[in-house]
mmCIF file of C-alpha atoms and ligand atoms in Angstrom:
data_model
loop_
_atom_site.group_PDB
_atom_site.id
_atom_site.type_symbol
_atom_site.label_atom_id
_atom_site.label_comp_id
_atom_site.label_asym_id
_atom_site.label_seq_id
_atom_site.Cartn_x
_atom_site.Cartn_y
_atom_site.Cartn_z
ATOM 1 C CA UNK A 1 131.553 98.178 114.070
ATOM 2 C CA UNK A 2 130.346 96.799 110.780
ATOM 3 C CA UNK A 3 130.823 99.720 108.350
ATOM 4 C CA UNK A 4 134.390 100.673 109.163
ATOM 5 C CA UNK A 5 136.691 101.410 106.233
ATOM 6 C CA UNK A 6 134.458 100.068 103.486
ATOM 7 C CA UNK A 7 134.005 103.593 102.216
ATOM 8 C CA UNK A 8 137.711 104.307 102.115
ATOM 9 C CA UNK A 9 138.445 100.989 100.418
ATOM 10 C CA UNK A 10 135.838 101.697 97.766
ATOM 11 C CA UNK A 11 136.189 105.448 97.173
ATOM 12 C CA UNK A 12 139.818 106.089 98.215
ATOM 13 C CA UNK A 13 138.824 108.934 100.519
ATOM 14 C CA UNK A 14 137.538 109.313 104.067
ATOM 15 C CA UNK A 15 133.752 109.392 104.637
ATOM 16 C CA UNK A 16 132.342 112.588 106.096
ATOM 17 C CA UNK A 17 129.480 110.866 107.918
ATOM 18 C CA UNK A 18 128.779 107.464 109.461
ATOM 19 C CA UNK A 19 125.254 106.423 110.438
ATOM 20 C CA UNK A 20 124.222 103.357 112.402
ATOM 21 C CA UNK A 21 120.595 102.245 112.165
ATOM 22 C CA UNK A 22 119.392 99.307 114.276
ATOM 23 C CA UNK A 23 116.866 96.645 113.305
ATOM 24 C CA UNK A 24 113.777 96.144 115.424
ATOM 25 C CA UNK A 25 111.899 93.301 117.003
ATOM 26 C CA UNK A 26 108.301 93.702 118.053
ATOM 27 C CA UNK A 27 107.352 92.437 121.520
ATOM 28 C CA UNK A 28 103.611 92.686 120.890
ATOM 29 C CA UNK A 29 101.051 94.553 118.763
ATOM 30 C CA UNK A 30 101.279 92.826 115.393
ATOM 31 C CA UNK A 31 99.477 93.924 112.241
ATOM 32 C CA UNK A 32 97.733 96.731 114.065
ATOM 33 C CA UNK A 33 100.068 99.662 113.424
ATOM 34 C CA UNK A 34 98.313 100.369 110.113
ATOM 35 C CA UNK A 35 95.004 100.188 112.013
ATOM 36 C CA UNK A 36 95.940 102.924 114.468
ATOM 37 C CA UNK A 37 96.697 100.502 117.330
ATOM 38 C CA UNK A 38 99.457 100.677 119.939
ATOM 39 C CA UNK A 39 102.570 98.557 119.378
ATOM 40 C CA UNK A 40 105.621 97.712 121.503
ATOM 41 C CA UNK A 41 108.807 97.167 119.498
ATOM 42 C CA UNK A 42 112.428 97.517 120.591
ATOM 43 C CA UNK A 43 115.391 98.641 118.500
ATOM 44 C CA UNK A 44 117.938 95.799 118.588
ATOM 45 C CA UNK A 45 121.722 95.623 118.732
ATOM 46 C CA UNK A 46 122.074 94.545 115.100
ATOM 47 C CA UNK A 47 122.794 97.428 112.797
ATOM 48 C CA UNK A 48 123.016 98.628 109.263
ATOM 49 C CA UNK A 49 125.879 101.079 108.817
ATOM 50 C CA UNK A 50 126.220 103.670 106.081
ATOM 51 C CA UNK A 51 129.404 105.658 105.560
ATOM 52 C CA UNK A 52 129.002 108.496 103.089
ATOM 53 C CA UNK A 53 130.519 111.591 101.558
ATOM 54 C CA UNK A 54 129.570 114.138 98.899
ATOM 55 C CA UNK A 55 130.051 112.881 95.349
ATOM 56 C CA UNK A 56 132.655 114.729 93.247
ATOM 57 C CA UNK A 57 130.127 114.964 90.386
ATOM 58 C CA UNK A 58 126.383 114.488 89.844
ATOM 59 C CA UNK A 59 126.469 110.720 90.118
ATOM 60 C CA UNK A 60 125.400 108.821 93.220
ATOM 61 C CA UNK A 61 127.592 105.769 93.894
ATOM 62 C CA UNK A 62 126.384 103.245 96.457
ATOM 63 C CA UNK A 63 128.297 100.131 97.404
ATOM 64 C CA UNK A 64 126.342 97.567 99.448
ATOM 65 C CA UNK A 65 129.021 95.348 100.968
ATOM 66 C CA UNK A 66 128.158 91.648 100.826
ATOM 67 C CA UNK A 67 125.145 92.007 98.547
ATOM 68 C CA UNK A 68 126.810 90.354 95.593
ATOM 69 C CA UNK A 69 127.694 93.454 93.603
ATOM 70 C CA UNK A 70 131.351 93.884 92.766
ATOM 71 C CA UNK A 71 131.459 97.680 92.859
ATOM 72 C CA UNK A 72 129.338 100.755 93.491
ATOM 73 C CA UNK A 73 125.963 100.996 91.797
ATOM 74 C CA UNK A 74 125.626 104.356 90.021
ATOM 75 C CA UNK A 75 122.606 106.535 89.311
ATOM 76 C CA UNK A 76 121.604 110.172 88.955
ATOM 77 C CA UNK A 77 118.882 112.032 90.812
ATOM 78 C CA UNK A 78 116.510 111.948 87.818
ATOM 79 C CA UNK A 79 116.480 108.125 88.154
ATOM 80 C CA UNK A 80 114.767 108.331 91.556
ATOM 81 C CA UNK A 81 111.232 108.170 90.210
ATOM 82 C CA UNK A 82 108.222 106.123 91.311
ATOM 83 C CA UNK A 83 107.882 103.144 89.006
ATOM 84 C CA UNK A 84 111.552 103.203 87.976
ATOM 85 C CA UNK A 85 113.231 99.815 88.118
ATOM 86 C CA UNK A 86 116.624 100.361 89.721
ATOM 87 C CA UNK A 87 117.633 96.752 89.049
ATOM 88 C CA UNK A 88 118.309 95.995 92.744
ATOM 89 C CA UNK A 89 115.551 95.557 95.323
ATOM 90 C CA UNK A 90 117.477 97.446 98.052
ATOM 91 C CA UNK A 91 117.972 100.439 95.770
ATOM 92 C CA UNK A 92 114.226 101.107 95.700
ATOM 93 C CA UNK A 93 114.417 102.211 99.345
ATOM 94 C CA UNK A 94 117.315 104.542 98.576
ATOM 95 C CA UNK A 95 115.442 106.034 95.602
ATOM 96 C CA UNK A 96 112.322 106.399 97.747
ATOM 97 C CA UNK A 97 114.062 108.272 100.545
ATOM 98 C CA UNK A 98 115.938 110.603 98.178
ATOM 99 C CA UNK A 99 112.674 111.329 96.414
ATOM 100 C CA UNK A 100 110.901 111.942 99.759
ATOM 101 C CA UNK A 101 113.457 114.533 100.869
ATOM 102 C CA UNK A 102 113.241 116.286 97.507
ATOM 103 C CA UNK A 103 109.456 116.355 97.832
ATOM 104 C CA UNK A 104 109.957 117.947 101.271
ATOM 105 C CA UNK A 105 111.915 120.725 99.548
ATOM 106 C CA UNK A 106 115.422 119.543 100.458
ATOM 107 C CA UNK A 107 118.135 120.081 97.800
ATOM 108 C CA UNK A 108 119.650 116.601 97.791
ATOM 109 C CA UNK A 109 122.957 116.490 95.950
ATOM 110 C CA UNK A 110 124.727 113.339 94.861
ATOM 111 C CA UNK A 111 126.631 111.325 97.448
ATOM 112 C CA UNK A 112 128.774 108.232 97.616
ATOM 113 C CA UNK A 113 128.093 105.606 100.247
ATOM 114 C CA UNK A 114 129.154 102.201 101.482
ATOM 115 C CA UNK A 115 126.483 100.135 103.218
ATOM 116 C CA UNK A 116 127.280 97.202 105.458
ATOM 117 C CA UNK A 117 125.196 95.308 107.977
ATOM 118 C CA UNK A 118 125.080 92.567 110.584
ATOM 119 C CA UNK A 119 121.273 92.657 110.546
ATOM 120 C CA UNK A 120 119.794 89.674 108.691
ATOM 121 C CA UNK A 121 117.641 90.719 105.716
ATOM 122 C CA UNK A 122 114.176 89.257 105.113
ATOM 123 C CA UNK A 123 114.113 88.033 108.719
ATOM 124 C CA UNK A 124 111.267 90.272 109.865
ATOM 125 C CA UNK A 125 113.773 92.483 111.698
ATOM 126 C CA UNK A 126 113.203 95.628 109.604
ATOM 127 C CA UNK A 127 116.349 95.742 107.552
ATOM 128 C CA UNK A 128 114.480 97.876 105.013
ATOM 129 C CA UNK A 129 113.440 100.441 107.632
ATOM 130 C CA UNK A 130 117.052 100.505 108.873
ATOM 131 C CA UNK A 131 118.265 101.225 105.333
ATOM 132 C CA UNK A 132 115.649 103.926 104.765
ATOM 133 C CA UNK A 133 116.436 105.617 108.080
ATOM 134 C CA UNK A 134 120.200 105.462 107.540
ATOM 135 C CA UNK A 135 119.884 107.044 104.088
ATOM 136 C CA UNK A 136 117.591 109.694 105.574
ATOM 137 C CA UNK A 137 120.196 110.599 108.194
ATOM 138 C CA UNK A 138 122.955 110.712 105.562
ATOM 139 C CA UNK A 139 120.894 113.186 103.549
ATOM 140 C CA UNK A 140 120.241 115.276 106.662
ATOM 141 C CA UNK A 141 123.925 115.312 107.596
ATOM 142 C CA UNK A 142 125.068 116.247 104.095
ATOM 143 C CA UNK A 143 122.421 118.941 103.572
ATOM 144 C CA UNK A 144 122.220 120.255 107.141
ATOM 145 C CA UNK A 145 118.409 119.975 107.061
ATOM 146 C CA UNK A 146 117.302 118.068 110.139
ATOM 147 C CA UNK A 147 113.896 116.389 110.392
ATOM 148 C CA UNK A 148 112.063 115.490 113.569
ATOM 149 C CA UNK A 149 112.092 111.726 114.278
ATOM 150 C CA UNK A 150 108.400 111.352 113.372
ATOM 151 C CA UNK A 151 108.655 113.331 110.110
ATOM 152 C CA UNK A 152 111.717 111.302 109.146
ATOM 153 C CA UNK A 153 109.838 108.057 109.830
ATOM 154 C CA UNK A 154 106.932 109.270 107.681
ATOM 155 C CA UNK A 155 109.267 110.009 104.738
ATOM 156 C CA UNK A 156 110.761 106.520 105.115
ATOM 157 C CA UNK A 157 107.335 104.885 105.323
ATOM 158 C CA UNK A 158 106.266 106.668 102.146
ATOM 159 C CA UNK A 159 109.403 105.405 100.409
ATOM 160 C CA UNK A 160 108.296 101.878 101.273
ATOM 161 C CA UNK A 161 104.732 102.520 100.053
ATOM 162 C CA UNK A 162 105.623 104.251 96.798
ATOM 163 C CA UNK A 163 108.886 102.587 95.796
ATOM 164 C CA UNK A 164 108.701 99.071 97.274
ATOM 165 C CA UNK A 165 104.940 98.639 96.950
ATOM 166 C CA UNK A 166 104.449 97.565 100.578
ATOM 167 C CA UNK A 167 101.588 99.446 102.297
ATOM 168 C CA UNK A 168 103.303 99.119 105.682
ATOM 169 C CA UNK A 169 102.420 100.867 108.917
ATOM 170 C CA UNK A 170 104.780 103.190 110.777
ATOM 171 C CA UNK A 171 106.038 100.825 113.491
ATOM 172 C CA UNK A 172 109.333 99.778 111.905
ATOM 173 C CA UNK A 173 110.509 103.235 110.892
ATOM 174 C CA UNK A 174 109.691 104.683 114.316
ATOM 175 C CA UNK A 175 111.214 101.769 116.232
ATOM 176 C CA UNK A 176 114.430 102.184 114.232
ATOM 177 C CA UNK A 177 114.364 105.939 114.784
ATOM 178 C CA UNK A 178 113.092 106.288 118.348
ATOM 179 C CA UNK A 179 114.293 103.167 120.184
ATOM 180 C CA UNK A 180 115.889 103.627 123.614
ATOM 181 C CA UNK A 181 118.516 101.520 125.310
ATOM 182 C CA UNK A 182 117.024 99.089 127.831
ATOM 183 C CA UNK A 183 113.473 100.095 126.922
ATOM 184 C CA UNK A 184 110.559 99.043 124.763
ATOM 185 C CA UNK A 185 108.847 101.710 122.707
ATOM 186 C CA UNK A 186 105.138 102.094 123.397
ATOM 187 C CA UNK A 187 103.943 103.704 120.198
ATOM 188 C CA UNK A 188 100.394 104.860 119.611
ATOM 189 C CA UNK A 189 99.955 104.643 115.856
ATOM 190 C CA UNK A 190 96.747 106.688 115.925
ATOM 191 C CA UNK A 191 98.617 109.917 116.714
ATOM 192 C CA UNK A 192 102.293 108.811 116.597
ATOM 193 C CA UNK A 193 102.880 109.713 120.242
ATOM 194 C CA UNK A 194 105.239 107.426 122.108
ATOM 195 C CA UNK A 195 106.869 106.702 125.437
ATOM 196 C CA UNK A 196 109.507 104.230 126.605
ATOM 197 C CA UNK A 197 108.920 101.437 129.116
ATOM 198 C CA UNK A 198 111.925 99.888 130.873
ATOM 199 C CA UNK A 199 112.482 96.188 130.281
ATOM 200 C CA UNK A 200 112.862 94.761 133.789
ATOM 201 C CA UNK A 201 116.324 93.567 134.765
ATOM 202 C CA UNK A 202 116.803 89.844 134.466
ATOM 203 C CA UNK A 203 114.662 89.504 131.310
ATOM 204 C CA UNK A 204 116.430 88.748 128.024
ATOM 205 C CA UNK A 205 115.056 88.924 124.506
ATOM 206 C CA UNK A 206 115.888 85.979 122.252
ATOM 207 C CA UNK A 207 115.452 86.300 118.476
ATOM 208 C CA UNK A 208 115.097 83.148 116.376
ATOM 209 C CA UNK A 209 115.284 83.704 112.612
ATOM 210 C CA UNK A 210 113.653 80.808 110.751
ATOM 211 C CA UNK A 211 115.577 81.615 107.575
ATOM 212 C CA UNK A 212 112.233 81.406 105.760
ATOM 213 C CA UNK A 213 112.235 84.576 103.691
ATOM 214 C CA UNK A 214 109.188 86.683 103.968
ATOM 215 C CA UNK A 215 108.288 88.871 101.036
ATOM 216 C CA UNK A 216 105.714 91.382 102.162
ATOM 217 C CA UNK A 217 105.538 92.786 98.662
ATOM 218 C CA UNK A 218 103.929 89.574 97.416
ATOM 219 C CA UNK A 219 100.438 90.785 98.231
ATOM 220 C CA UNK A 220 99.411 88.933 101.401
ATOM 221 C CA UNK A 221 100.255 91.926 103.601
ATOM 222 C CA UNK A 222 98.163 94.220 101.409
ATOM 223 C CA UNK A 223 95.294 91.699 101.495
ATOM 224 C CA UNK A 224 95.302 91.693 105.316
ATOM 225 C CA UNK A 225 95.124 95.459 105.335
ATOM 226 C CA UNK A 226 92.302 95.503 102.813
ATOM 227 C CA UNK A 227 90.331 92.857 104.728
ATOM 228 C CA UNK A 228 90.524 94.992 107.867
ATOM 229 C CA UNK A 229 89.306 98.013 105.929
ATOM 230 C CA UNK A 230 86.390 96.001 104.503
ATOM 231 C CA UNK A 231 85.544 94.759 108.001
ATOM 232 C CA UNK A 232 85.478 98.350 109.294
ATOM 233 C CA UNK A 233 83.091 99.351 106.518
ATOM 234 C CA UNK A 234 80.725 96.551 107.511
ATOM 235 C CA UNK A 235 81.112 97.478 111.188
ATOM 236 C CA UNK A 236 80.370 101.115 110.243
ATOM 237 C CA UNK A 237 83.391 102.207 112.296
ATOM 238 C CA UNK A 238 86.420 104.375 111.502
ATOM 239 C CA UNK A 239 88.757 102.369 113.699
ATOM 240 C CA UNK A 240 88.975 99.153 115.708
ATOM 241 C CA UNK A 241 90.008 101.274 118.694
ATOM 242 C CA UNK A 242 86.979 101.529 120.888
ATOM 243 C CA UNK A 243 85.408 98.333 119.510
ATOM 244 C CA UNK A 244 85.187 95.334 121.817
ATOM 245 C CA UNK A 245 85.314 91.613 121.025
ATOM 246 C CA UNK A 246 81.556 91.675 121.759
ATOM 247 C CA UNK A 247 81.036 94.197 118.929
ATOM 248 C CA UNK A 248 82.834 91.850 116.527
ATOM 249 C CA UNK A 249 80.835 88.843 117.762
ATOM 250 C CA UNK A 250 77.606 90.758 117.280
ATOM 251 C CA UNK A 251 78.523 91.491 113.653
ATOM 252 C CA UNK A 252 79.667 87.921 112.980
ATOM 253 C CA UNK A 253 77.037 87.134 110.398
ATOM 254 C CA UNK A 254 77.454 90.358 108.466
ATOM 255 C CA UNK A 255 81.244 89.992 108.439
ATOM 256 C CA UNK A 256 81.400 86.354 107.353
ATOM 257 C CA UNK A 257 84.067 83.973 108.648
ATOM 258 C CA UNK A 258 87.182 85.529 107.106
ATOM 259 C CA UNK A 259 86.523 89.178 107.926
ATOM 260 C CA UNK A 260 85.237 88.158 111.357
ATOM 261 C CA UNK A 261 88.557 86.500 112.170
ATOM 262 C CA UNK A 262 90.611 89.381 110.774
ATOM 263 C CA UNK A 263 88.584 91.862 112.850
ATOM 264 C CA UNK A 264 88.802 89.688 115.950
ATOM 265 C CA UNK A 265 92.592 89.686 115.664
ATOM 266 C CA UNK A 266 92.670 93.479 115.393
ATOM 267 C CA UNK A 267 90.464 94.064 118.423
ATOM 268 C CA UNK A 268 91.977 91.411 120.676
ATOM 269 C CA UNK A 269 95.575 92.356 119.761
ATOM 270 C CA UNK A 270 94.864 95.988 120.647
ATOM 271 C CA UNK A 271 93.609 94.865 124.073
ATOM 272 C CA UNK A 272 96.646 92.610 124.524
ATOM 273 C CA UNK A 273 99.094 95.477 123.993
ATOM 274 C CA UNK A 274 97.371 97.485 126.708
ATOM 275 C CA UNK A 275 97.463 94.531 129.096
ATOM 276 C CA UNK A 276 101.097 93.790 128.171
ATOM 277 C CA UNK A 277 102.185 97.363 128.915
ATOM 278 C CA UNK A 278 100.520 97.202 132.375
ATOM 279 C CA UNK A 279 102.021 93.774 133.090
ATOM 280 C CA UNK A 280 105.473 95.013 132.078
ATOM 281 C CA UNK A 281 105.164 98.023 134.388
ATOM 282 C CA UNK A 282 104.141 95.760 137.282
ATOM 283 C CA UNK A 283 106.652 92.999 136.469
ATOM 284 C CA UNK A 284 103.840 90.443 136.063
ATOM 285 C CA UNK A 285 105.826 87.896 134.171
ATOM 286 C CA UNK A 286 103.119 85.204 133.890
ATOM 287 C CA UNK A 287 100.744 87.699 132.253
ATOM 288 C CA UNK A 288 103.413 88.689 129.705
ATOM 289 C CA UNK A 289 103.785 85.052 128.662
ATOM 290 C CA UNK A 290 100.059 84.442 128.409
ATOM 291 C CA UNK A 291 99.572 87.542 126.247
ATOM 292 C CA UNK A 292 102.434 86.621 123.916
ATOM 293 C CA UNK A 293 100.996 83.150 123.480
ATOM 294 C CA UNK A 294 97.512 84.521 122.734
ATOM 295 C CA UNK A 295 99.009 86.996 120.283
ATOM 296 C CA UNK A 296 100.750 84.202 118.421
ATOM 297 C CA UNK A 297 97.612 82.060 118.303
ATOM 298 C CA UNK A 298 95.588 84.965 117.005
ATOM 299 C CA UNK A 299 98.152 85.683 114.258
ATOM 300 C CA UNK A 300 98.218 81.987 113.378
ATOM 301 C CA UNK A 301 94.486 81.237 113.403
ATOM 302 C CA UNK A 302 92.649 84.519 112.897
ATOM 303 C CA UNK A 303 95.069 86.614 110.878
ATOM 304 C CA UNK A 304 96.780 83.665 109.145
ATOM 305 C CA UNK A 305 100.216 85.213 108.786
ATOM 306 C CA UNK A 306 102.265 82.526 110.538
ATOM 307 C CA UNK A 307 103.921 79.444 109.035
ATOM 308 C CA UNK A 308 104.964 75.960 110.159
ATOM 309 C CA UNK A 309 108.463 77.010 111.177
ATOM 310 C CA UNK A 310 107.256 79.935 113.307
ATOM 311 C CA UNK A 311 104.545 77.798 114.950
ATOM 312 C CA UNK A 312 107.068 75.035 115.641
ATOM 313 C CA UNK A 313 109.531 77.409 117.290
ATOM 314 C CA UNK A 314 106.870 79.026 119.462
ATOM 315 C CA UNK A 315 105.627 75.620 120.628
ATOM 316 C CA UNK A 316 109.200 74.506 121.278
ATOM 317 C CA UNK A 317 109.747 77.605 123.435
ATOM 318 C CA UNK A 318 106.651 76.836 125.527
ATOM 319 C CA UNK A 319 107.771 73.185 125.783
ATOM 320 C CA UNK A 320 111.046 74.483 127.251
ATOM 321 C CA UNK A 321 108.790 75.699 130.025
ATOM 322 C CA UNK A 322 108.207 78.455 132.521
ATOM 323 C CA UNK A 323 109.897 76.399 135.254
ATOM 324 C CA UNK A 324 113.136 76.631 133.260
ATOM 325 C CA UNK A 325 112.823 80.376 132.708
ATOM 326 C CA UNK A 326 110.682 80.856 129.590
ATOM 327 C CA UNK A 327 108.448 83.899 129.925
ATOM 328 C CA UNK A 328 106.750 84.043 126.534
ATOM 329 C CA UNK A 329 107.212 83.537 122.807
ATOM 330 C CA UNK A 330 105.507 84.571 119.573
ATOM 331 C CA UNK A 331 106.126 85.320 115.932
ATOM 332 C CA UNK A 332 107.256 88.891 115.332
ATOM 333 C CA UNK A 333 106.944 91.252 112.353
ATOM 334 C CA UNK A 334 104.894 90.800 109.211
ATOM 335 C CA UNK A 335 105.035 86.978 109.264
ATOM 336 C CA UNK A 336 104.995 84.351 106.475
ATOM 337 C CA UNK A 337 108.487 83.436 107.724
ATOM 338 C CA UNK A 338 110.895 85.726 109.528
ATOM 339 C CA UNK A 339 111.560 85.458 113.237
ATOM 340 C CA UNK A 340 110.116 84.643 116.621
ATOM 341 C CA UNK A 341 110.727 86.697 119.759
ATOM 342 C CA UNK A 342 110.987 85.035 123.151
ATOM 343 C CA UNK A 343 111.308 86.626 126.562
ATOM 344 C CA UNK A 344 113.336 84.506 128.940
ATOM 345 C CA UNK A 345 115.025 84.803 132.326
ATOM 346 C CA UNK A 346 118.545 86.009 131.544
ATOM 347 C CA UNK A 347 120.247 83.022 133.197
ATOM 348 C CA UNK A 348 118.205 80.667 130.971
ATOM 349 C CA UNK A 349 118.712 82.475 127.651
ATOM 350 C CA UNK A 350 121.613 80.299 126.532
ATOM 351 C CA UNK A 351 119.820 77.024 127.288
ATOM 352 C CA UNK A 352 116.640 78.218 125.533
ATOM 353 C CA UNK A 353 118.778 79.132 122.521
ATOM 354 C CA UNK A 354 120.326 75.649 122.480
ATOM 355 C CA UNK A 355 116.897 74.046 122.938
ATOM 356 C CA UNK A 356 115.447 75.951 119.944
ATOM 357 C CA UNK A 357 118.490 75.238 117.763
ATOM 358 C CA UNK A 358 118.274 71.521 118.503
ATOM 359 C CA UNK A 359 114.529 71.482 117.887
ATOM 360 C CA UNK A 360 114.906 73.302 114.574
ATOM 361 C CA UNK A 361 117.691 71.045 113.330
ATOM 362 C CA UNK A 362 115.725 67.906 114.195
ATOM 363 C CA UNK A 363 112.352 69.089 112.941
ATOM 364 C CA UNK A 364 113.257 71.117 109.842
ATOM 365 C CA UNK A 365 116.763 69.830 109.061
ATOM 366 C CA UNK A 366 118.205 73.309 108.943
ATOM 367 C CA UNK A 367 120.212 75.631 111.142
ATOM 368 C CA UNK A 368 118.474 78.287 113.189
ATOM 369 C CA UNK A 369 119.956 81.766 113.441
ATOM 370 C CA UNK A 370 119.214 82.424 117.107
ATOM 371 C CA UNK A 371 120.690 85.229 119.184
ATOM 372 C CA UNK A 372 120.127 87.229 122.350
ATOM 373 C CA UNK A 373 119.175 90.795 121.509
ATOM 374 C CA UNK A 374 119.231 93.821 123.710
ATOM 375 C CA UNK A 375 117.273 97.031 123.360
ATOM 376 C CA UNK A 376 119.413 99.870 122.027
ATOM 377 C CA UNK A 377 119.048 103.518 121.053
ATOM 378 C CA UNK A 378 117.536 104.359 117.688
ATOM 379 C CA UNK A 379 119.516 105.353 114.603
ATOM 380 C CA UNK A 380 122.160 108.015 114.954
ATOM 381 C CA UNK A 381 125.570 109.263 113.956
ATOM 382 C CA UNK A 382 128.820 107.631 114.846
ATOM 383 C CA UNK A 383 132.228 109.271 114.730
ATOM 384 C CA UNK A 384 134.105 108.980 111.428
HETATM 385 C C1 LIG B 401 105.758 94.823 108.809
HETATM 386 C C2 LIG B 401 105.339 96.266 108.543
HETATM 387 C C3 LIG B 401 104.899 96.949 109.845
HETATM 388 C C4 LIG B 401 103.883 96.115 110.607
HETATM 389 C C5 LIG B 401 104.353 94.670 110.739
HETATM 390 C C6 LIG B 401 103.315 93.783 111.352
HETATM 391 O O1 LIG B 401 106.916 94.795 109.574
HETATM 392 O O2 LIG B 401 106.381 96.989 107.957
HETATM 393 O O3 LIG B 401 104.398 98.230 109.559
HETATM 394 O O4 LIG B 401 102.626 96.196 110.017
HETATM 395 O O5 LIG B 401 104.718 94.117 109.480
HETATM 396 O O6 LIG B 401 103.052 94.162 112.655
#
């Protein structure tokens, strides 16, 4: 386990709590969580671990192992303010969550913590949601005030909005919090209800991290969200749910090319999630692959959030072929870099991995971080 003993080495005492928060990969339903669509992520077996204990004074001390700081970063509760510059990007999430619990009336007192992780950061695998959720659980354990999984996710999402400046949806925080071993989460972002669908035996999930760092805070994510809102105003609708591709076609002229394509992605992706969930229930493997491919093309052409490396990897996966066990492949997460997700017959996962690694080395002259991922339970406590 990744977090073991870092706390003791740093603070010369035993931690009183250890939290493990997984990353997530999204099977389908991209850029529609903030539009009230349904999404289908899984929590993955790569974790961020936080070991923590109450601080002996009023100072918080947080040591992120492997993040290039030589010792704990210190702050006091008054520092956790919107607009404050904590000097480290990761600390914004910590500030945001502390501030969220205080706003919810929880008396948060200072704690010490060591953070370690085997979850790649900036890879579109929700390392920030894992950090937020882990800090949330530490606060709950130390204060004894437990939040419901949805309320916790909402506090974490707000931390991201207010402290990191990313107007994200709720998918990542709920996937990290409510994932279930062997299952995909089917989350309805219009009312935050969810269920779990089993991933059929014999299907493996392969993650391929391009190493191209995505920075959702750089404004493109916000622009996509705003374009969708502008499209809805023109369509005189509150939501894309209930609109059909025909409705978007009919409004083509009023929308103009850009908003038309953004709206078409929203509506078609919502339909694809529904079809994907039915295909998964019925084990219709060919339909899963077709829907993943269409999702990728829509993100690439209509929503314009892909990049050369993601497109190359998805094409390389389809070149590997259904006859050799490929089920489907697409970019996953916010885009502009990050990772692809492929579904593959379990016995072919290793050869697909080797195929993608070879392709990436030859085409982009860099190493691909590619690994088989399984669906795990959401964040929780581990024994100390
Ligand atoms: C990021 C956001 C999510 C979601 C995805 C795209 O991961 O944090 O809320 O919008 O992008 O599906």
